[in-house]
Short mmCIF file of C-alpha atoms in Angstrom, two decimals:
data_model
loop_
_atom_site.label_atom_id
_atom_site.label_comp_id
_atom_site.label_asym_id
_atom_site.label_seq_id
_atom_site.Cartn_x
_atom_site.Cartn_y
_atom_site.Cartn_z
CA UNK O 1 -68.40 5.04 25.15
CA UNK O 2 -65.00 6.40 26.60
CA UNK O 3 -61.89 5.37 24.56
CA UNK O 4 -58.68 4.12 26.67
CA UNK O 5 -55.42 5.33 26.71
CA UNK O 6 -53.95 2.92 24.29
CA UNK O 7 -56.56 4.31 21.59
CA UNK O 8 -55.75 8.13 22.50
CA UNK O 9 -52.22 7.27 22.38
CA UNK O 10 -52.27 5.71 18.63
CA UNK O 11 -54.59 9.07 17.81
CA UNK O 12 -52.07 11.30 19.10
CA UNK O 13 -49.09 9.57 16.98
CA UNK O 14 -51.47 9.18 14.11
CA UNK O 15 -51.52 5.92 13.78
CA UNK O 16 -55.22 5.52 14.22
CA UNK O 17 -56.73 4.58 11.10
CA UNK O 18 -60.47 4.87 10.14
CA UNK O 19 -63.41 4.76 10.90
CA UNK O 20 -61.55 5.09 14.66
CA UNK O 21 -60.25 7.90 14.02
CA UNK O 22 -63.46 9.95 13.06
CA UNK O 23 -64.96 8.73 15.91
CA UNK O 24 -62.21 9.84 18.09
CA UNK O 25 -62.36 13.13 16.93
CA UNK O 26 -66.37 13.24 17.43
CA UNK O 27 -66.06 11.46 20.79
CA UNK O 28 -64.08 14.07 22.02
CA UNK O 29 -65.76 17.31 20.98
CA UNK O 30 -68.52 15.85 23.39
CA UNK O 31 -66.74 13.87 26.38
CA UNK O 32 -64.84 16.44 28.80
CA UNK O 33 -62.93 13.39 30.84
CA UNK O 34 -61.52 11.85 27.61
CA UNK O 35 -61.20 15.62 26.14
CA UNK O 36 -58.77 16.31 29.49
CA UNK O 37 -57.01 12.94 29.35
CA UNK O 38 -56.64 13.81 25.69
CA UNK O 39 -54.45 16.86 26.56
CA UNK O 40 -52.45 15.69 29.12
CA UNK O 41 -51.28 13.31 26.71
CA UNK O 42 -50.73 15.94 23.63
CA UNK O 43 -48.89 18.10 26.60
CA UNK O 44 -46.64 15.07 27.36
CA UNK O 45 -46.10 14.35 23.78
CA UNK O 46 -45.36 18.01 23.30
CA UNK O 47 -42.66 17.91 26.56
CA UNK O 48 -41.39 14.65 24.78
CA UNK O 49 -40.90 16.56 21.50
CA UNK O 50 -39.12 19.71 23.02
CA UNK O 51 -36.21 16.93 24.32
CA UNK O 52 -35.43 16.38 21.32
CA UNK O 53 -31.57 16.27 20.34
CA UNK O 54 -31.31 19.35 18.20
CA UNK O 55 -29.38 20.00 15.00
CA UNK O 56 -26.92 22.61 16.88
CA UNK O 57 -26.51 20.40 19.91
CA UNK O 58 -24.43 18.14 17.75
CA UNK O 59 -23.50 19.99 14.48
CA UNK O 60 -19.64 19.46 15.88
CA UNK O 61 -20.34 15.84 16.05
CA UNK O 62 -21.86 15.78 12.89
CA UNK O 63 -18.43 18.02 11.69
CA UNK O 64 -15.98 15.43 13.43
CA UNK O 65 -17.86 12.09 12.68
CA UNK O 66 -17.40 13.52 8.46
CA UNK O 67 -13.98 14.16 8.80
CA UNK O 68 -13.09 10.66 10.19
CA UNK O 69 -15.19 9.07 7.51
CA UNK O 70 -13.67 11.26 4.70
CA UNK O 71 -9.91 9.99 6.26
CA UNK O 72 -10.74 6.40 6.73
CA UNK O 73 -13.18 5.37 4.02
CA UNK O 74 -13.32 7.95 1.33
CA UNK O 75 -9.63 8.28 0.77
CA UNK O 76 -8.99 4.75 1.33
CA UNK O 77 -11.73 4.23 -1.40
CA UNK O 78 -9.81 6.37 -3.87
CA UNK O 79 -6.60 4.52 -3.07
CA UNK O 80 -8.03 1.37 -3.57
CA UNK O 81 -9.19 2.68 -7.10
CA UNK O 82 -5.74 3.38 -7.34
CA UNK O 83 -4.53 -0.12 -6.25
CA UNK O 84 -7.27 -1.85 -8.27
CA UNK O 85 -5.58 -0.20 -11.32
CA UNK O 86 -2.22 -0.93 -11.08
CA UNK O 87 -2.38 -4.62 -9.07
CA UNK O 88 -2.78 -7.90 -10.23
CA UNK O 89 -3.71 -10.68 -8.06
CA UNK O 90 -1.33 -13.60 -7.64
CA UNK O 91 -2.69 -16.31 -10.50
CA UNK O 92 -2.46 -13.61 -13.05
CA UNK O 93 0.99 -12.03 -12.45
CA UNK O 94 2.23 -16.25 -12.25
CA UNK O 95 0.50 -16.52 -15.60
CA UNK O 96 2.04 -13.55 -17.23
CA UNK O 97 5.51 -14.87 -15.33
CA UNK O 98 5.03 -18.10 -17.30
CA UNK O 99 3.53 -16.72 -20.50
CA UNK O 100 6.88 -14.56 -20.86
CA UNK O 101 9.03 -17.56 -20.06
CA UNK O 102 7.30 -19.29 -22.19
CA UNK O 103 7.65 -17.12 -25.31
CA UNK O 104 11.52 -16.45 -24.28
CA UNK O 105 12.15 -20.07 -24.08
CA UNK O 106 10.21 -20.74 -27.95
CA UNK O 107 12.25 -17.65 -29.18
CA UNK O 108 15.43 -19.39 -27.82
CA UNK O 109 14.52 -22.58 -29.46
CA UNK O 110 13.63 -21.75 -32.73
CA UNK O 111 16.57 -19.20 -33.32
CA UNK O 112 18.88 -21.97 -32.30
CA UNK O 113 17.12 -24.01 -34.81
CA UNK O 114 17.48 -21.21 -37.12
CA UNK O 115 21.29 -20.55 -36.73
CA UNK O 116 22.55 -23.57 -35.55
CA UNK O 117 23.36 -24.92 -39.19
CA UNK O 118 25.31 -22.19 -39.79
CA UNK O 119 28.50 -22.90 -37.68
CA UNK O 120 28.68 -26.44 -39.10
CA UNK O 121 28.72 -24.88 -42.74
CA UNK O 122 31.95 -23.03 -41.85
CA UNK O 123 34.11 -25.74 -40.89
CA UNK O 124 37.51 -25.08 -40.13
CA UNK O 125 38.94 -26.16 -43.94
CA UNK O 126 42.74 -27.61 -43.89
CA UNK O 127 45.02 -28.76 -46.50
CA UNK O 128 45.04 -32.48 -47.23
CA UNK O 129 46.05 -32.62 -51.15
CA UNK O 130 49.05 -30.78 -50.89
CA UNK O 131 51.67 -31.05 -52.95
CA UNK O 132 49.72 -33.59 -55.51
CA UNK O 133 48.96 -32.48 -58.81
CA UNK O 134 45.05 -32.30 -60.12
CA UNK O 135 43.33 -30.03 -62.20
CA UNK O 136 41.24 -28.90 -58.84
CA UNK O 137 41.92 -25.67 -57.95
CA UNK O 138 41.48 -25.60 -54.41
CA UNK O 139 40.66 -28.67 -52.83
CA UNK O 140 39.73 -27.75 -49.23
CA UNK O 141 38.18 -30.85 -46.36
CA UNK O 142 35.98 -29.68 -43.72
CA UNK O 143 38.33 -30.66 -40.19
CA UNK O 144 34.60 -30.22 -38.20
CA UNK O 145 33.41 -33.58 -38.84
CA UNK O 146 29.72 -32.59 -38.67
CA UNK O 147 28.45 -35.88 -40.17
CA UNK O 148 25.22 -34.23 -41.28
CA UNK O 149 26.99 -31.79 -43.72
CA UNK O 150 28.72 -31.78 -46.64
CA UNK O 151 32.79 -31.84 -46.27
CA UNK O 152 34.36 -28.97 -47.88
CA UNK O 153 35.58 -31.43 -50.32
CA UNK O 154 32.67 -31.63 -52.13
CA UNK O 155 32.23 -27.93 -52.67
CA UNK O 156 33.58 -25.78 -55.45
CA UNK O 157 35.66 -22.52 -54.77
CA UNK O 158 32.80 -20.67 -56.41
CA UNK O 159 30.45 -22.12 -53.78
CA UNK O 160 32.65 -21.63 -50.47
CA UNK O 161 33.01 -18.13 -51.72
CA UNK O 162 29.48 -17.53 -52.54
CA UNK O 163 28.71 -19.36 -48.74
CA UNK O 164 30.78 -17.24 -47.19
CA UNK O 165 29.66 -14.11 -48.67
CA UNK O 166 25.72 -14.97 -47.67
CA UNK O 167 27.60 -15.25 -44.10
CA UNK O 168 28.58 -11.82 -44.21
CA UNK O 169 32.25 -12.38 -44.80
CA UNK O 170 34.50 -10.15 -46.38
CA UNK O 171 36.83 -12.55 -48.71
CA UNK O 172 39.95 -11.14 -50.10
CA UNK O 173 40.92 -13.57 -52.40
CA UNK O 174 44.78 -13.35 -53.69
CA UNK O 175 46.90 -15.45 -55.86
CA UNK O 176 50.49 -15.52 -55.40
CA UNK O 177 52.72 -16.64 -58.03
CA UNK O 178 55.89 -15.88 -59.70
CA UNK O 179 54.50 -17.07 -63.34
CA UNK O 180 50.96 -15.97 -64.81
CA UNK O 181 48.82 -19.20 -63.95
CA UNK O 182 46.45 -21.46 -66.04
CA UNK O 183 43.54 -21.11 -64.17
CA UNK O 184 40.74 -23.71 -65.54
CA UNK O 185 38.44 -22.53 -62.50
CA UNK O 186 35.68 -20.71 -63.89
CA UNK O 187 35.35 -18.29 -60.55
CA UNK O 188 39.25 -17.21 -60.64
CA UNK O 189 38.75 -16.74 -64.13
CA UNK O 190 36.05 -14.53 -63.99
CA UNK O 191 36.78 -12.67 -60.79
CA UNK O 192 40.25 -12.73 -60.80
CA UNK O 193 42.06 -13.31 -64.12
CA UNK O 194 42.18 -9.26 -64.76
CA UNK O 195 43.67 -8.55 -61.17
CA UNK O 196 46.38 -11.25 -61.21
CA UNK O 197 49.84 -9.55 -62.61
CA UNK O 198 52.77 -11.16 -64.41
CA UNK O 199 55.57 -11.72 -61.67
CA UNK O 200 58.84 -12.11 -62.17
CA UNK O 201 61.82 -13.87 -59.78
CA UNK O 202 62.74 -10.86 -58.49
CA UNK O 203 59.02 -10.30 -56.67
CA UNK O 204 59.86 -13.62 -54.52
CA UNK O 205 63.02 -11.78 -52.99
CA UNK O 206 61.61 -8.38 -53.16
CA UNK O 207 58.59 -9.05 -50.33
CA UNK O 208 55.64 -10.05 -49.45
CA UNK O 209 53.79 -7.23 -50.95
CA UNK O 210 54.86 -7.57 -54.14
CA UNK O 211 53.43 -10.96 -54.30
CA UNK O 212 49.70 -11.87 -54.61
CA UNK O 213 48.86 -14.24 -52.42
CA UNK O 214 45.42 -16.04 -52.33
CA UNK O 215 44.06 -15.86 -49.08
CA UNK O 216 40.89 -16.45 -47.42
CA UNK O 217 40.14 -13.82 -44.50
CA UNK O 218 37.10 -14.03 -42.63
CA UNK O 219 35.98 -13.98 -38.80
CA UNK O 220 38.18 -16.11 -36.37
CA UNK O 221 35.98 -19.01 -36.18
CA UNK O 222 36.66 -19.77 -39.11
CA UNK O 223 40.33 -20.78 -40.52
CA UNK O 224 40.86 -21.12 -43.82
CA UNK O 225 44.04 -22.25 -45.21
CA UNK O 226 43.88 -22.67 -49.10
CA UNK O 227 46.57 -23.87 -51.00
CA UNK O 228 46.88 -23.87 -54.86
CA UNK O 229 48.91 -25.75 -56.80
CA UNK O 230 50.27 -24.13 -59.53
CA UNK O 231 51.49 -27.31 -61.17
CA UNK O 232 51.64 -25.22 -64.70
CA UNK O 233 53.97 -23.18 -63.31
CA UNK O 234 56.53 -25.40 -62.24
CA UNK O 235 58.69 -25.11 -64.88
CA UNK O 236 59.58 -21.56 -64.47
CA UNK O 237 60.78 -22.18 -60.83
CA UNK O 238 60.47 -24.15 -57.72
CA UNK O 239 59.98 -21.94 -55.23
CA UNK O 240 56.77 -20.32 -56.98
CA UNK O 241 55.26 -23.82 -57.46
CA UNK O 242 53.30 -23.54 -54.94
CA UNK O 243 51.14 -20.44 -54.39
CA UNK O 244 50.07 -20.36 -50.35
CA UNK O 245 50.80 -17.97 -47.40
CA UNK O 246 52.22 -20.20 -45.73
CA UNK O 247 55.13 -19.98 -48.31
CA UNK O 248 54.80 -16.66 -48.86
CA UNK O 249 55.87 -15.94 -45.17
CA UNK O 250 58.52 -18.84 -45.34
CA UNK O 251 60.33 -16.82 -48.14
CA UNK O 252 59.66 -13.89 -46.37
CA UNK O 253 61.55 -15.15 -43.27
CA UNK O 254 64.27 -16.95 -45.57
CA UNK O 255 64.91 -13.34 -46.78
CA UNK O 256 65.19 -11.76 -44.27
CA UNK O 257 67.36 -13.78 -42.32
CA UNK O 258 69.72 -14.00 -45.50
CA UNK O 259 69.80 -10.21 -45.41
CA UNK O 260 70.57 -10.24 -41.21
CA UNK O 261 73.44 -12.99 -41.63
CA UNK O 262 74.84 -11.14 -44.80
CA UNK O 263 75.09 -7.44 -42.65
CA UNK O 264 76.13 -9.09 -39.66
CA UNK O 265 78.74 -10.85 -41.16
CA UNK O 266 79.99 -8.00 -42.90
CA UNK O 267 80.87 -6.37 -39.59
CA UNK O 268 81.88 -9.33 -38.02
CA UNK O 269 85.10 -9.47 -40.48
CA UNK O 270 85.70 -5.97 -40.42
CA UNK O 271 86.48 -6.17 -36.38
CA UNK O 272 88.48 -8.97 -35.98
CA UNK O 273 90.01 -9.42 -39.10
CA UNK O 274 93.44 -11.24 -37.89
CA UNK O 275 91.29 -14.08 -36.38
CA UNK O 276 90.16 -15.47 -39.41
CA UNK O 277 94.38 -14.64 -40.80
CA UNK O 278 95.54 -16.94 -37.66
CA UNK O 279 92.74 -19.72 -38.95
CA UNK O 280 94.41 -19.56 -42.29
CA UNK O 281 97.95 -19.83 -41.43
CA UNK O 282 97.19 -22.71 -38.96
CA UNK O 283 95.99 -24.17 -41.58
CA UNK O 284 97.80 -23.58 -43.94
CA UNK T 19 -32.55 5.80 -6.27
CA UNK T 20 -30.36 2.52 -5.51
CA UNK T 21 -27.97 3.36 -2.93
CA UNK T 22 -24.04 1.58 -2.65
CA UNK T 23 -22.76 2.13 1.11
CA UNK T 24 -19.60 2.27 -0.63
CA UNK T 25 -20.28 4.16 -3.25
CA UNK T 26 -18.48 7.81 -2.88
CA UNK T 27 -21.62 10.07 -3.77
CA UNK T 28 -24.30 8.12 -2.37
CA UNK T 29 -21.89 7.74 1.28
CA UNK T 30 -21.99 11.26 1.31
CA UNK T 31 -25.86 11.81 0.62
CA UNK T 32 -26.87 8.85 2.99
CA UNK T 33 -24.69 10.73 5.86
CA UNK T 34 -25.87 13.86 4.94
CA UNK T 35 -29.78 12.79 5.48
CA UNK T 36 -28.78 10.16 8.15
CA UNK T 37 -26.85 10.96 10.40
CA UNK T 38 -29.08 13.35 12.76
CA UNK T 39 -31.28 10.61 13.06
CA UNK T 40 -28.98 7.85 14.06
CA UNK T 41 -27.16 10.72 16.00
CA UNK T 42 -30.31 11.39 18.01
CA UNK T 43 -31.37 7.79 18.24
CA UNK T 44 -28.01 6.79 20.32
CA UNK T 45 -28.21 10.18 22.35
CA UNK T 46 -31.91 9.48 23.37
CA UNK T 47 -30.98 5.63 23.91
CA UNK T 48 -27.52 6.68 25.30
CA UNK T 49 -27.63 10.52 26.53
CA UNK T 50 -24.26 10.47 26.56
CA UNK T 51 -22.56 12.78 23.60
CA UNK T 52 -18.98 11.18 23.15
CA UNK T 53 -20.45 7.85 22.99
CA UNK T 54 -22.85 8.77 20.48
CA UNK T 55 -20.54 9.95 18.22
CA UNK T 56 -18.19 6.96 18.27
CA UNK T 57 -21.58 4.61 18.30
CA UNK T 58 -22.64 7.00 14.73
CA UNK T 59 -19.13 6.85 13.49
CA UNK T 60 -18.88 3.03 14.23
CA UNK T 61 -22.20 2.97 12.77
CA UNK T 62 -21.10 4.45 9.64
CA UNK T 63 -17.29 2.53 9.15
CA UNK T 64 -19.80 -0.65 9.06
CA UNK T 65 -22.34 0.97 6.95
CA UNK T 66 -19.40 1.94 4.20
CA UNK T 67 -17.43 -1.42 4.73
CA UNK T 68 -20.58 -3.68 4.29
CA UNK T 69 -20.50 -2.33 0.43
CA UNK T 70 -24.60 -3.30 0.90
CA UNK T 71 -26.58 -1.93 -2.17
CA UNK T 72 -29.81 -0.48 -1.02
CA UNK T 73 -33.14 0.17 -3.16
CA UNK T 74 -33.04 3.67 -1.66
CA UNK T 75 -32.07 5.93 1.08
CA UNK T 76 -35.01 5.12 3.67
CA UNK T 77 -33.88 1.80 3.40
CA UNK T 78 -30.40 2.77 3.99
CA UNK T 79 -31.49 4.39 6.87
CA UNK T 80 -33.51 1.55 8.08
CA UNK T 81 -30.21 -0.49 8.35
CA UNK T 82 -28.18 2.67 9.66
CA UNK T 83 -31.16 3.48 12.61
CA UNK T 84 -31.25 -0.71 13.22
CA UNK T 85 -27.44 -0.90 13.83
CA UNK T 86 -27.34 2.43 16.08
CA UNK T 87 -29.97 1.42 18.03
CA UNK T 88 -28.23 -2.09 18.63
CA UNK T 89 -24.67 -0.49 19.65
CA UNK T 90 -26.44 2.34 21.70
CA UNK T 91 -28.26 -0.26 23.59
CA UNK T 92 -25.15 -2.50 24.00
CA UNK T 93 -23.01 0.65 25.21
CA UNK T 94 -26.09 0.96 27.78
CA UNK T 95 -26.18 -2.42 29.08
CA UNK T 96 -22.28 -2.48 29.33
CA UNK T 97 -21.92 1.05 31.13
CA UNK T 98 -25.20 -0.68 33.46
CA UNK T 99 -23.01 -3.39 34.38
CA UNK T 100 -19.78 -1.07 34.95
CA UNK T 101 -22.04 1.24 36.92
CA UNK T 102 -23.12 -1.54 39.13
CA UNK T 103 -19.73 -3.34 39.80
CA UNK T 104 -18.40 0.78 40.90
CA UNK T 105 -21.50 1.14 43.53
CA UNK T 106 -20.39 -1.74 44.55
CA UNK T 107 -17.05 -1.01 44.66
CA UNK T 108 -17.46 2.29 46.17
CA UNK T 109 -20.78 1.63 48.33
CA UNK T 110 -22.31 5.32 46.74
CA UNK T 111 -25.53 5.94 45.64
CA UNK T 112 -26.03 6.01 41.17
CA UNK T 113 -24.44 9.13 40.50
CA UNK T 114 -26.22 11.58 38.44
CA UNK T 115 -25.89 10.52 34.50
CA UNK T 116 -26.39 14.02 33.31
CA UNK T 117 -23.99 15.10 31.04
CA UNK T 118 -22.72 18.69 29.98
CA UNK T 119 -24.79 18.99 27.15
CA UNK T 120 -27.93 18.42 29.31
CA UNK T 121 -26.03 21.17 31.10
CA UNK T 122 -25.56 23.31 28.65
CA UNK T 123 -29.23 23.35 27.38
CA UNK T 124 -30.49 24.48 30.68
CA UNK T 125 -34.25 23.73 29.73
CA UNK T 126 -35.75 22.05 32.90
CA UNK T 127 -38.71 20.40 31.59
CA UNK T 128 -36.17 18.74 28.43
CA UNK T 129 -33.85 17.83 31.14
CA UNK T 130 -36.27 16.27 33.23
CA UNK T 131 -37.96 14.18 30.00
CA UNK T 132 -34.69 13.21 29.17
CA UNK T 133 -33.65 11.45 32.52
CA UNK T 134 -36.99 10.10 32.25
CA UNK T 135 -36.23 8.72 29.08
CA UNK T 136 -33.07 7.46 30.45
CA UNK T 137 -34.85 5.34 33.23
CA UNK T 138 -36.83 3.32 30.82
CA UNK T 139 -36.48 -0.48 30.43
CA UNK T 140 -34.41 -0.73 26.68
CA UNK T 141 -37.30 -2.39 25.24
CA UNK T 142 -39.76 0.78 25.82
CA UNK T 143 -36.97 3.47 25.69
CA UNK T 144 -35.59 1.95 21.94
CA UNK T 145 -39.27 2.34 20.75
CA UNK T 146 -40.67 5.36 22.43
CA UNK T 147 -36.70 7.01 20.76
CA UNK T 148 -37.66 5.37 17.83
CA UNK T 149 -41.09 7.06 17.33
CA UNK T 150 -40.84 10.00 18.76
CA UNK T 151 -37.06 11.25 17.71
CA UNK T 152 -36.34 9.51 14.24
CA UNK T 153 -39.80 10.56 12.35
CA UNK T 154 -40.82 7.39 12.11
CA UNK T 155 -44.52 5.41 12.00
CA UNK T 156 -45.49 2.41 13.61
CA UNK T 157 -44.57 0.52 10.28
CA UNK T 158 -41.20 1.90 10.03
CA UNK T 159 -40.24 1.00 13.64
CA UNK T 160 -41.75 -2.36 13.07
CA UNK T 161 -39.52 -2.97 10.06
CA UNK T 162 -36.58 -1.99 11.97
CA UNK T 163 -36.95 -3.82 15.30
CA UNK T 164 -38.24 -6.53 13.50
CA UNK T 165 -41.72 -6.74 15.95
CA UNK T 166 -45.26 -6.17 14.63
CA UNK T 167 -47.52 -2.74 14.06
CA UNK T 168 -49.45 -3.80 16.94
CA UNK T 169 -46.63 -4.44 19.11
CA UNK T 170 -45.19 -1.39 18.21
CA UNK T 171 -48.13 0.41 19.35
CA UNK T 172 -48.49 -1.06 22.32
CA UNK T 173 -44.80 -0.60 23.62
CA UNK T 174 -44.89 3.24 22.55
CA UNK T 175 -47.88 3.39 24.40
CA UNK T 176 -46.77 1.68 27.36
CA UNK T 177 -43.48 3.87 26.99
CA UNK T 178 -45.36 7.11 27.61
CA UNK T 179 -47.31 5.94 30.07
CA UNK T 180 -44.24 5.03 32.44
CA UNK T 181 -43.01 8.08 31.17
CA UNK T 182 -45.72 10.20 32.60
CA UNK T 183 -45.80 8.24 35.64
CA UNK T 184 -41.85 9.29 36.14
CA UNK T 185 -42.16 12.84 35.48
CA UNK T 186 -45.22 12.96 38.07
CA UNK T 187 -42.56 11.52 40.35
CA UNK T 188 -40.24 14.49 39.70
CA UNK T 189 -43.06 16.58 40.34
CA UNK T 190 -42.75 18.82 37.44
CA UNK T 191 -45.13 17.25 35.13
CA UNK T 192 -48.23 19.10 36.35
CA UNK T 193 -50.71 20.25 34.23
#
């Protein structure tokens, strides 16, 4: 029994599996016809083999084809490492947007909460009980009608002070007055008694300087005017009855105006003297 | 040895082991060079942009030889039709398809098998490529052109027996 083509074929490519193949191999140590179909089929397998593409027929190919891929997709693999490190999509870069809103807008909030109370607790402070006697020291109202906070009225010296100084203010306190005062207030007494000194009339005319004056002097937003009323020391003389800047710089301006007229009236006389001479014989 | 087409090192080792097979699959489908080389290099852009993950390198190569084999055929069938609407054109005779590498080579008996390979339907010609140029068995070529052992068999067969038949034509194949 002769085997076909189809069976030589599959031997050749060895594909044949057993017992087919055995057989094959016996058949065609014995069978000339099959033995010479055989080889013309191992020669044109051979001829088919020797066509084949070889490795130097395309080693520039091979060469050209790498260095595209290494341009294209290797490097544009390492940048997207790159970009994969240092991107965000979309949906996370909103979220972070919103997140750091978010935490500016509590921040906002809360230190408004925070602070808000404290420009309300430095009202603008003005003199209502001037000029009326009391045993009060300083009685100051809050003109910021914040109805949620106490009025100055109802604080103590010692407390504005002390409120201010938590505020950061610096507070240069000052008395002005001509006689040594009675002070009943426990803070001047304690703070201040040492540093006030004995003045005399003569300090009023002399200048400001010379005078203590009892001032408040903090930031701008705030404007304090504090007046004491020396009532004890009205007896000794008016004008140091009451102890305030405000009449500091009145007397300050009084004097100085007094000394202006006096030297310009001085001169005045000197240069015309006959006109005033004509004025008196006319009338007399 | 799992395989990522996108992966940097195994790229490189797939291409290193790969690509003379798919290079001689689309020159023995194709015989032309220059469009082998853009069919491999095509071949390859897909095979890295996929990002497929592969158990190992044969089967890389499975998918590699299966795509080549599809574009070399395509490039065949399109240059067929181009071919056909220029004779008509021009009213010639098929000019010769030989290229310069065939040229180049100057071994008779390869150039002759080669332009028989060339005239044989795509069915046969993929197969015959298949088995006889990319190392593979009837199993592997099976796999790839998604057709049965058997059918494999018989179209390799078939394949070199037109292939004989075309070469006695020429006159050179003579034992």
């Amino acid at each position: 029994m002769c085997f076909d083509d189809q069976v030589l074929s599959t031997y050749i490519d060895g594909e044949l599996a057993e017992p087919w193949k055995t057989q094959v191999e016996e058949h065609l140590l014995h069978c000339a016809t099959c033995k010479s179909r055989y080889d013309q089929l191992q020669d044109l397998e051979t001829d088919i083999k020797a066509a084949r593409l070889r490795e130097d027929e395309f080693s520039v190919q091979r060469e050209r084809v790498w260095q595209y891929l290494e341009k294209h997709c290797v490097s544009a693999v390492k940048e997207k490492v790159i970009e994969k490190r240092f991107t965000f999509k979309a949906p996370v870069v909103f979220a972070a947007a919103a997140a750091v809103v978010i935490i500016f807008a509590a921040g906002i909030f809360f230190t408004a909460r925070v602070k808000s109370p404290v420009i309300p607790e430095i009202p603008v402070i003005s003199s209502e009980n001037k000029g009326t006697a009391s045993n009060t020291l300083i009685p100051v109202v809050a003109t910021d009608a914040s109805p949620t906070e106490r009025s100055m009225r109802d604080l103590t010296i010692e407390e504005i002070l002390q409120l201010l100084d938590e505020r950061g203010f610096e507070v240069d306190l000052r008395l002005k007055s001509v006689e040594p005062l009675k002070v009943n207030s426990p803070v001047i007494r304690s703070n201040l008694m040492n540093s006030v000194p004995e003045i005399s009339e003569d300090a009023v005319l002399k200048g400001v300087d010379a005078i203590p004056v009892m001032t408040l002097e903090s930031a701008d937003t705030v404007d304090a005017e504090l007046e004491a009323d020396a009532s004890d020391a009205a007896d000794s003389d008016a004008d140091a009855e009451e102890v305030t800047e405000e009449v500091t710089e009145e007397v300050t301006e009084e004097v100085t105006e007094e000394e202006s007229v006096s030297e310009e009236e001085v001169p005045a006389v000197e240069d015309e003297p006959e006109a005033p001479v004509s004025e008196d014989s006319e009338a007399l | 040895m799992e395989v990522n087409s996108s992966g940097l090192e195994s790229f490189k080792q797939v291409y290193k082991e790969v690509f003379p097979v798919i290079m001689r699959v689309a020159y023995h489908v194709t015989y032309n060079m220059d469009a082998s080389e853009d069919i491999c290099q095509e071949a390859f852009i897909r095979f890295f942009d996929r990002g497929l993950i592969f158990p190992s390198v044969d089967e890389a190569k499975y998918w590699l030889i299966r795509v080549t084999k599809n574009l070399s055929i395509n490039y065949v069938k399109r240059k067929g039709r181009e071919k056909v609407a220029v004779d008509k054109i021009k009213k010639q005779p098929l000019p010769s398809v030989k290229t310069g590498e065939e040229t180049v080579i100057g071994n008779e008996t390869c150039e002759l098998v080669r332009n028989a390979i060339q005239q044989l339907p795509e069915k046969l010609r993929a197969v015959l490529v298949l088995k006889e140029y990319s190392d593979l068995n009837y199993k592997e070529i099976a796999n790839i052109l998604n057709i049965t052992e058997s059918n494999v068999k018989v179209r390799v067969h078939r394949a070199k027996q037109q292939l004989e038949k075309l070469l006695d034509q020429e006159g050179i194949y003579v034992l």
